[in-house]
């Protein structure tokens, strides 16, 4: 296990791979991507579903978050925070040239109706990402550019996403992302605060 960290005791790369495995097993294997293709009128539904799920936490690689952990992903502070990481994740997807629906699904994976305002953007400044060779290799295997920094203007572009997407299409990408993200949390053993929610997901989708 090594930085960048997604949580205490779990690397970002491990989380990304865990979520990808669940998405493939619980959604892609059942043809969910074909539903996405049909409803969105396109042929790359599988890529859209996978990329939304894989990239949702890439913003946690920002050094401001990573400075809270040692090299083994053990917290150096009493209470660590990843506040607004989804904004950086979304900006990453946009800078990498991905579909706006992917960026919007990533942005909303914690807050279904939340789009950052100018105050939030200005408080963040830019982002310098802790990107390892192994993480970059994983991203590139999915056709995603390895990016190590984002400017404030590049992050600000997230504010204009609602004008570029159709909400019903974003919802199609949100389902596998939110389900798989939460199911992967049981591997960390940190689901106490969401015990009922996680239990219901297990009933619906299996462990």
PDB file of C-alpha atoms in Angstrom:
ATOM      1  CA  UNK A   1       0.000   0.000   0.000  1.00  0.00           C
ATOM      2  CA  UNK A   2       1.341   3.429  -0.867  1.00  0.00           C
ATOM      3  CA  UNK A   3       0.327   6.967  -1.675  1.00  0.00           C
ATOM      4  CA  UNK A   4      -1.746   8.449  -3.083  1.00  0.00           C
ATOM      5  CA  UNK A   5      -4.367   7.366  -0.547  1.00  0.00           C
ATOM      6  CA  UNK A   6      -8.118   7.129  -1.078  1.00  0.00           C
ATOM      7  CA  UNK A   7      -8.832   6.536   2.613  1.00  0.00           C
ATOM      8  CA  UNK A   8      -6.864   5.639   5.687  1.00  0.00           C
ATOM      9  CA  UNK A   9      -5.572   2.141   5.030  1.00  0.00           C
ATOM     10  CA  UNK A  10      -6.419   2.076   1.331  1.00  0.00           C
ATOM     11  CA  UNK A  11      -4.495   3.429  -1.622  1.00  0.00           C
ATOM     12  CA  UNK A  12      -6.259   5.313  -4.375  1.00  0.00           C
ATOM     13  CA  UNK A  13      -5.171   2.758  -6.949  1.00  0.00           C
ATOM     14  CA  UNK A  14      -6.555  -0.100  -4.853  1.00  0.00           C
ATOM     15  CA  UNK A  15      -9.886   1.697  -4.527  1.00  0.00           C
ATOM     16  CA  UNK A  16     -10.057   2.437  -8.247  1.00  0.00           C
ATOM     17  CA  UNK A  17      -9.370  -1.185  -9.124  1.00  0.00           C
ATOM     18  CA  UNK A  18     -11.868  -2.394  -6.521  1.00  0.00           C
ATOM     19  CA  UNK A  19     -14.616  -0.176  -7.881  1.00  0.00           C
ATOM     20  CA  UNK A  20     -13.819  -1.202 -11.450  1.00  0.00           C
ATOM     21  CA  UNK A  21     -14.084  -4.886 -10.518  1.00  0.00           C
ATOM     22  CA  UNK A  22     -17.481  -4.363  -8.887  1.00  0.00           C
ATOM     23  CA  UNK A  23     -18.794  -2.334 -11.837  1.00  0.00           C
ATOM     24  CA  UNK A  24     -17.769  -5.057 -14.249  1.00  0.00           C
ATOM     25  CA  UNK A  25     -19.181  -7.854 -12.088  1.00  0.00           C
ATOM     26  CA  UNK A  26     -22.449  -6.227 -11.037  1.00  0.00           C
ATOM     27  CA  UNK A  27     -23.283  -4.041 -14.027  1.00  0.00           C
ATOM     28  CA  UNK A  28     -21.300  -4.684 -17.203  1.00  0.00           C
ATOM     29  CA  UNK A  29     -21.738  -8.451 -16.968  1.00  0.00           C
ATOM     30  CA  UNK A  30     -25.520  -7.922 -16.892  1.00  0.00           C
ATOM     31  CA  UNK A  31     -25.496  -5.671 -19.947  1.00  0.00           C
ATOM     32  CA  UNK A  32     -25.998  -2.357 -18.148  1.00  0.00           C
ATOM     33  CA  UNK A  33     -23.753  -0.646 -20.689  1.00  0.00           C
ATOM     34  CA  UNK A  34     -26.136  -1.731 -23.441  1.00  0.00           C
ATOM     35  CA  UNK A  35     -28.935   0.098 -21.638  1.00  0.00           C
ATOM     36  CA  UNK A  36     -26.711   3.183 -21.491  1.00  0.00           C
ATOM     37  CA  UNK A  37     -26.022   2.884 -25.221  1.00  0.00           C
ATOM     38  CA  UNK A  38     -29.704   2.613 -26.049  1.00  0.00           C
ATOM     39  CA  UNK A  39     -30.870   5.483 -23.862  1.00  0.00           C
ATOM     40  CA  UNK A  40     -28.021   7.832 -24.774  1.00  0.00           C
ATOM     41  CA  UNK A  41     -28.007   6.857 -28.440  1.00  0.00           C
ATOM     42  CA  UNK A  42     -24.325   5.973 -28.568  1.00  0.00           C
ATOM     43  CA  UNK A  43     -21.997   2.995 -28.609  1.00  0.00           C
ATOM     44  CA  UNK A  44     -19.455   3.750 -25.861  1.00  0.00           C
ATOM     45  CA  UNK A  45     -21.644   3.131 -22.826  1.00  0.00           C
ATOM     46  CA  UNK A  46     -19.170   0.709 -21.280  1.00  0.00           C
ATOM     47  CA  UNK A  47     -16.399   3.302 -21.356  1.00  0.00           C
ATOM     48  CA  UNK A  48     -18.669   5.989 -19.895  1.00  0.00           C
ATOM     49  CA  UNK A  49     -19.747   3.754 -17.014  1.00  0.00           C
ATOM     50  CA  UNK A  50     -16.229   2.551 -16.232  1.00  0.00           C
ATOM     51  CA  UNK A  51     -14.542   5.946 -16.491  1.00  0.00           C
ATOM     52  CA  UNK A  52     -17.130   7.633 -14.269  1.00  0.00           C
ATOM     53  CA  UNK A  53     -16.593   4.974 -11.627  1.00  0.00           C
ATOM     54  CA  UNK A  54     -12.815   4.790 -11.885  1.00  0.00           C
ATOM     55  CA  UNK A  55     -12.178   8.539 -11.831  1.00  0.00           C
ATOM     56  CA  UNK A  56     -14.609   9.622  -9.122  1.00  0.00           C
ATOM     57  CA  UNK A  57     -11.889   9.911  -6.450  1.00  0.00           C
ATOM     58  CA  UNK A  58      -8.894  10.975  -8.558  1.00  0.00           C
ATOM     59  CA  UNK A  59      -9.157  14.432  -6.972  1.00  0.00           C
ATOM     60  CA  UNK A  60      -8.041  12.889  -3.684  1.00  0.00           C
ATOM     61  CA  UNK A  61      -4.559  12.741  -5.202  1.00  0.00           C
ATOM     62  CA  UNK A  62      -4.280  16.496  -4.576  1.00  0.00           C
ATOM     63  CA  UNK A  63      -1.264  16.999  -2.317  1.00  0.00           C
ATOM     64  CA  UNK A  64      -3.372  19.012   0.152  1.00  0.00           C
ATOM     65  CA  UNK A  65      -5.240  15.800   0.945  1.00  0.00           C
ATOM     66  CA  UNK A  66      -2.227  13.503   0.687  1.00  0.00           C
ATOM     67  CA  UNK A  67      -0.246  15.576   3.196  1.00  0.00           C
ATOM     68  CA  UNK A  68      -2.638  14.228   5.840  1.00  0.00           C
ATOM     69  CA  UNK A  69      -1.175  10.716   5.413  1.00  0.00           C
ATOM     70  CA  UNK A  70       2.187   9.023   5.688  1.00  0.00           C
ATOM     71  CA  UNK A  71       3.591   6.895   2.874  1.00  0.00           C
ATOM     72  CA  UNK A  72       1.624   3.868   4.080  1.00  0.00           C
ATOM     73  CA  UNK A  73      -1.713   5.718   4.077  1.00  0.00           C
ATOM     74  CA  UNK A  74      -1.867   6.070   7.842  1.00  0.00           C
ATOM     75  CA  UNK A  75      -3.418   9.359   8.942  1.00  0.00           C
ATOM     76  CA  UNK A  76      -0.994  11.888  10.446  1.00  0.00           C
ATOM     77  CA  UNK A  77      -3.851  14.000  11.801  1.00  0.00           C
ATOM     78  CA  UNK A  78      -6.708  13.214  14.163  1.00  0.00           C
ATOM     79  CA  UNK A  79      -9.433  13.930  11.645  1.00  0.00           C
ATOM     80  CA  UNK A  80      -8.627  13.968   7.952  1.00  0.00           C
ATOM     81  CA  UNK A  81     -10.807  15.437   5.244  1.00  0.00           C
ATOM     82  CA  UNK A  82     -11.312  15.082   1.496  1.00  0.00           C
ATOM     83  CA  UNK A  83     -13.746  17.999   1.297  1.00  0.00           C
ATOM     84  CA  UNK A  84     -14.429  19.052  -2.320  1.00  0.00           C
ATOM     85  CA  UNK A  85     -12.294  16.274  -3.824  1.00  0.00           C
ATOM     86  CA  UNK A  86     -15.124  15.545  -6.282  1.00  0.00           C
ATOM     87  CA  UNK A  87     -14.694  19.022  -7.764  1.00  0.00           C
ATOM     88  CA  UNK A  88     -11.062  18.277  -8.583  1.00  0.00           C
ATOM     89  CA  UNK A  89     -11.995  14.819  -9.881  1.00  0.00           C
ATOM     90  CA  UNK A  90     -14.531  16.385 -12.224  1.00  0.00           C
ATOM     91  CA  UNK A  91     -12.063  19.011 -13.427  1.00  0.00           C
ATOM     92  CA  UNK A  92      -9.562  16.204 -14.079  1.00  0.00           C
ATOM     93  CA  UNK A  93     -12.089  14.415 -16.297  1.00  0.00           C
ATOM     94  CA  UNK A  94     -12.725  17.606 -18.252  1.00  0.00           C
ATOM     95  CA  UNK A  95      -9.037  18.369 -18.724  1.00  0.00           C
ATOM     96  CA  UNK A  96      -8.487  14.781 -19.891  1.00  0.00           C
ATOM     97  CA  UNK A  97     -11.055  15.443 -22.623  1.00  0.00           C
ATOM     98  CA  UNK A  98     -13.695  13.031 -21.343  1.00  0.00           C
ATOM     99  CA  UNK A  99     -17.420  13.308 -22.000  1.00  0.00           C
ATOM    100  CA  UNK A 100     -19.111  16.021 -19.875  1.00  0.00           C
ATOM    101  CA  UNK A 101     -21.587  13.420 -18.584  1.00  0.00           C
ATOM    102  CA  UNK A 102     -18.667  11.528 -17.042  1.00  0.00           C
ATOM    103  CA  UNK A 103     -17.398  14.717 -15.402  1.00  0.00           C
ATOM    104  CA  UNK A 104     -20.873  15.550 -14.089  1.00  0.00           C
ATOM    105  CA  UNK A 105     -21.448  12.051 -12.673  1.00  0.00           C
ATOM    106  CA  UNK A 106     -18.106  12.322 -10.887  1.00  0.00           C
ATOM    107  CA  UNK A 107     -18.989  15.766  -9.538  1.00  0.00           C
ATOM    108  CA  UNK A 108     -22.301  14.596  -8.084  1.00  0.00           C
ATOM    109  CA  UNK A 109     -21.332  11.238  -6.602  1.00  0.00           C
ATOM    110  CA  UNK A 110     -21.600  12.618  -3.042  1.00  0.00           C
ATOM    111  CA  UNK A 111     -24.008  15.513  -3.505  1.00  0.00           C
ATOM    112  CA  UNK A 112     -26.758  14.840  -6.018  1.00  0.00           C
ATOM    113  CA  UNK A 113     -27.638  18.518  -6.546  1.00  0.00           C
ATOM    114  CA  UNK A 114     -24.386  20.264  -5.629  1.00  0.00           C
ATOM    115  CA  UNK A 115     -22.442  22.335  -8.154  1.00  0.00           C
ATOM    116  CA  UNK A 116     -19.613  24.477  -6.741  1.00  0.00           C
ATOM    117  CA  UNK A 117     -19.922  28.246  -6.832  1.00  0.00           C
ATOM    118  CA  UNK A 118     -17.216  30.851  -7.313  1.00  0.00           C
ATOM    119  CA  UNK A 119     -16.522  30.957  -3.576  1.00  0.00           C
ATOM    120  CA  UNK A 120     -15.693  27.255  -3.485  1.00  0.00           C
ATOM    121  CA  UNK A 121     -13.493  27.493  -6.580  1.00  0.00           C
ATOM    122  CA  UNK A 122     -11.577  30.495  -5.245  1.00  0.00           C
ATOM    123  CA  UNK A 123     -10.994  28.796  -1.908  1.00  0.00           C
ATOM    124  CA  UNK A 124      -9.375  25.846  -3.665  1.00  0.00           C
ATOM    125  CA  UNK A 125      -7.010  27.632  -6.013  1.00  0.00           C
ATOM    126  CA  UNK A 126      -5.369  25.083  -8.285  1.00  0.00           C
ATOM    127  CA  UNK A 127      -4.424  21.483  -7.589  1.00  0.00           C
ATOM    128  CA  UNK A 128      -1.086  19.670  -7.599  1.00  0.00           C
ATOM    129  CA  UNK A 129      -1.648  15.932  -7.844  1.00  0.00           C
ATOM    130  CA  UNK A 130       0.448  13.154  -6.337  1.00  0.00           C
ATOM    131  CA  UNK A 131       0.648  10.868  -9.365  1.00  0.00           C
ATOM    132  CA  UNK A 132       2.810   7.754  -9.269  1.00  0.00           C
ATOM    133  CA  UNK A 133       4.072   5.786 -12.241  1.00  0.00           C
ATOM    134  CA  UNK A 134       1.813   2.877 -11.328  1.00  0.00           C
ATOM    135  CA  UNK A 135      -1.264   5.092 -11.103  1.00  0.00           C
ATOM    136  CA  UNK A 136      -0.462   6.765 -14.424  1.00  0.00           C
ATOM    137  CA  UNK A 137       0.002   3.385 -16.052  1.00  0.00           C
ATOM    138  CA  UNK A 138      -3.420   2.290 -14.809  1.00  0.00           C
ATOM    139  CA  UNK A 139      -5.078   5.443 -16.128  1.00  0.00           C
ATOM    140  CA  UNK A 140      -3.380   5.130 -19.492  1.00  0.00           C
ATOM    141  CA  UNK A 141      -4.575   1.520 -19.775  1.00  0.00           C
ATOM    142  CA  UNK A 142      -8.070   3.029 -19.806  1.00  0.00           C
ATOM    143  CA  UNK A 143      -7.150   5.689 -22.332  1.00  0.00           C
ATOM    144  CA  UNK A 144      -6.982   8.470 -19.756  1.00  0.00           C
ATOM    145  CA  UNK A 145      -4.217  11.055 -19.739  1.00  0.00           C
ATOM    146  CA  UNK A 146      -2.022  11.285 -16.629  1.00  0.00           C
ATOM    147  CA  UNK A 147      -2.339  14.843 -15.309  1.00  0.00           C
ATOM    148  CA  UNK A 148      -0.320  16.215 -12.390  1.00  0.00           C
ATOM    149  CA  UNK A 149      -1.792  19.683 -12.006  1.00  0.00           C
ATOM    150  CA  UNK A 150      -4.956  21.702 -12.542  1.00  0.00           C
ATOM    151  CA  UNK A 151      -5.206  25.475 -12.648  1.00  0.00           C
ATOM    152  CA  UNK A 152      -7.964  27.441 -10.934  1.00  0.00           C
ATOM    153  CA  UNK A 153      -9.527  28.173 -14.337  1.00  0.00           C
ATOM    154  CA  UNK A 154      -9.492  24.476 -15.218  1.00  0.00           C
ATOM    155  CA  UNK A 155     -11.294  23.728 -11.965  1.00  0.00           C
ATOM    156  CA  UNK A 156     -13.704  26.613 -12.551  1.00  0.00           C
ATOM    157  CA  UNK A 157     -14.864  24.916 -15.784  1.00  0.00           C
ATOM    158  CA  UNK A 158     -16.796  22.482 -13.573  1.00  0.00           C
ATOM    159  CA  UNK A 159     -19.273  25.275 -12.764  1.00  0.00           C
ATOM    160  CA  UNK A 160     -20.560  25.249 -16.332  1.00  0.00           C
ATOM    161  CA  UNK A 161     -21.168  21.515 -16.618  1.00  0.00           C
ATOM    162  CA  UNK A 162     -24.961  21.661 -16.034  1.00  0.00           C
ATOM    163  CA  UNK A 163     -25.376  23.477 -19.357  1.00  0.00           C
ATOM    164  CA  UNK A 164     -23.523  20.709 -21.208  1.00  0.00           C
ATOM    165  CA  UNK A 165     -25.314  17.590 -19.965  1.00  0.00           C
ATOM    166  CA  UNK A 166     -28.690  15.901 -19.822  1.00  0.00           C
ATOM    167  CA  UNK A 167     -29.601  14.985 -16.200  1.00  0.00           C
ATOM    168  CA  UNK A 168     -31.206  11.686 -17.192  1.00  0.00           C
ATOM    169  CA  UNK A 169     -27.955  10.584 -18.838  1.00  0.00           C
ATOM    170  CA  UNK A 170     -25.919  11.602 -15.793  1.00  0.00           C
ATOM    171  CA  UNK A 171     -28.220   9.466 -13.635  1.00  0.00           C
ATOM    172  CA  UNK A 172     -27.416   6.437 -15.782  1.00  0.00           C
ATOM    173  CA  UNK A 173     -23.738   6.827 -14.910  1.00  0.00           C
ATOM    174  CA  UNK A 174     -24.379   7.687 -11.262  1.00  0.00           C
ATOM    175  CA  UNK A 175     -26.027   4.365 -10.383  1.00  0.00           C
ATOM    176  CA  UNK A 176     -23.057   2.022 -10.944  1.00  0.00           C
ATOM    177  CA  UNK A 177     -20.670   4.630  -9.544  1.00  0.00           C
ATOM    178  CA  UNK A 178     -22.469   5.164  -6.233  1.00  0.00           C
ATOM    179  CA  UNK A 179     -23.290   1.480  -5.732  1.00  0.00           C
ATOM    180  CA  UNK A 180     -19.771   0.273  -6.490  1.00  0.00           C
ATOM    181  CA  UNK A 181     -18.074   3.020  -4.490  1.00  0.00           C
ATOM    182  CA  UNK A 182     -20.085   2.126  -1.399  1.00  0.00           C
ATOM    183  CA  UNK A 183     -19.746  -1.631  -1.841  1.00  0.00           C
ATOM    184  CA  UNK A 184     -15.975  -1.250  -2.086  1.00  0.00           C
ATOM    185  CA  UNK A 185     -16.036   0.512   1.287  1.00  0.00           C
ATOM    186  CA  UNK A 186     -16.823  -2.783   3.028  1.00  0.00           C
ATOM    187  CA  UNK A 187     -13.326  -4.006   2.095  1.00  0.00           C
ATOM    188  CA  UNK A 188     -11.941  -1.201   4.272  1.00  0.00           C
ATOM    189  CA  UNK A 189     -14.300  -1.969   7.125  1.00  0.00           C
ATOM    190  CA  UNK A 190     -15.288   1.699   7.468  1.00  0.00           C
ATOM    191  CA  UNK A 191     -18.982   1.418   6.739  1.00  0.00           C
ATOM    192  CA  UNK A 192     -20.243   1.821  10.332  1.00  0.00           C
ATOM    193  CA  UNK A 193     -21.776   5.226   9.651  1.00  0.00           C
ATOM    194  CA  UNK A 194     -23.652   3.838   6.648  1.00  0.00           C
ATOM    195  CA  UNK A 195     -24.482   0.386   7.962  1.00  0.00           C
ATOM    196  CA  UNK A 196     -28.133   0.372   6.886  1.00  0.00           C
ATOM    197  CA  UNK A 197     -27.357   1.793   3.465  1.00  0.00           C
ATOM    198  CA  UNK A 198     -24.533  -0.682   2.851  1.00  0.00           C
ATOM    199  CA  UNK A 199     -26.700  -3.568   4.076  1.00  0.00           C
ATOM    200  CA  UNK A 200     -29.457  -2.616   1.641  1.00  0.00           C
ATOM    201  CA  UNK A 201     -26.965  -2.377  -1.224  1.00  0.00           C
ATOM    202  CA  UNK A 202     -25.696  -5.857  -0.378  1.00  0.00           C
ATOM    203  CA  UNK A 203     -29.258  -7.175  -0.487  1.00  0.00           C
ATOM    204  CA  UNK A 204     -29.845  -5.619  -3.876  1.00  0.00           C
ATOM    205  CA  UNK A 205     -26.482  -6.264  -5.512  1.00  0.00           C
ATOM    206  CA  UNK A 206     -24.732  -8.841  -3.376  1.00  0.00           C
ATOM    207  CA  UNK A 207     -21.480  -8.431  -1.448  1.00  0.00           C
TER     208      UNK A 207
END
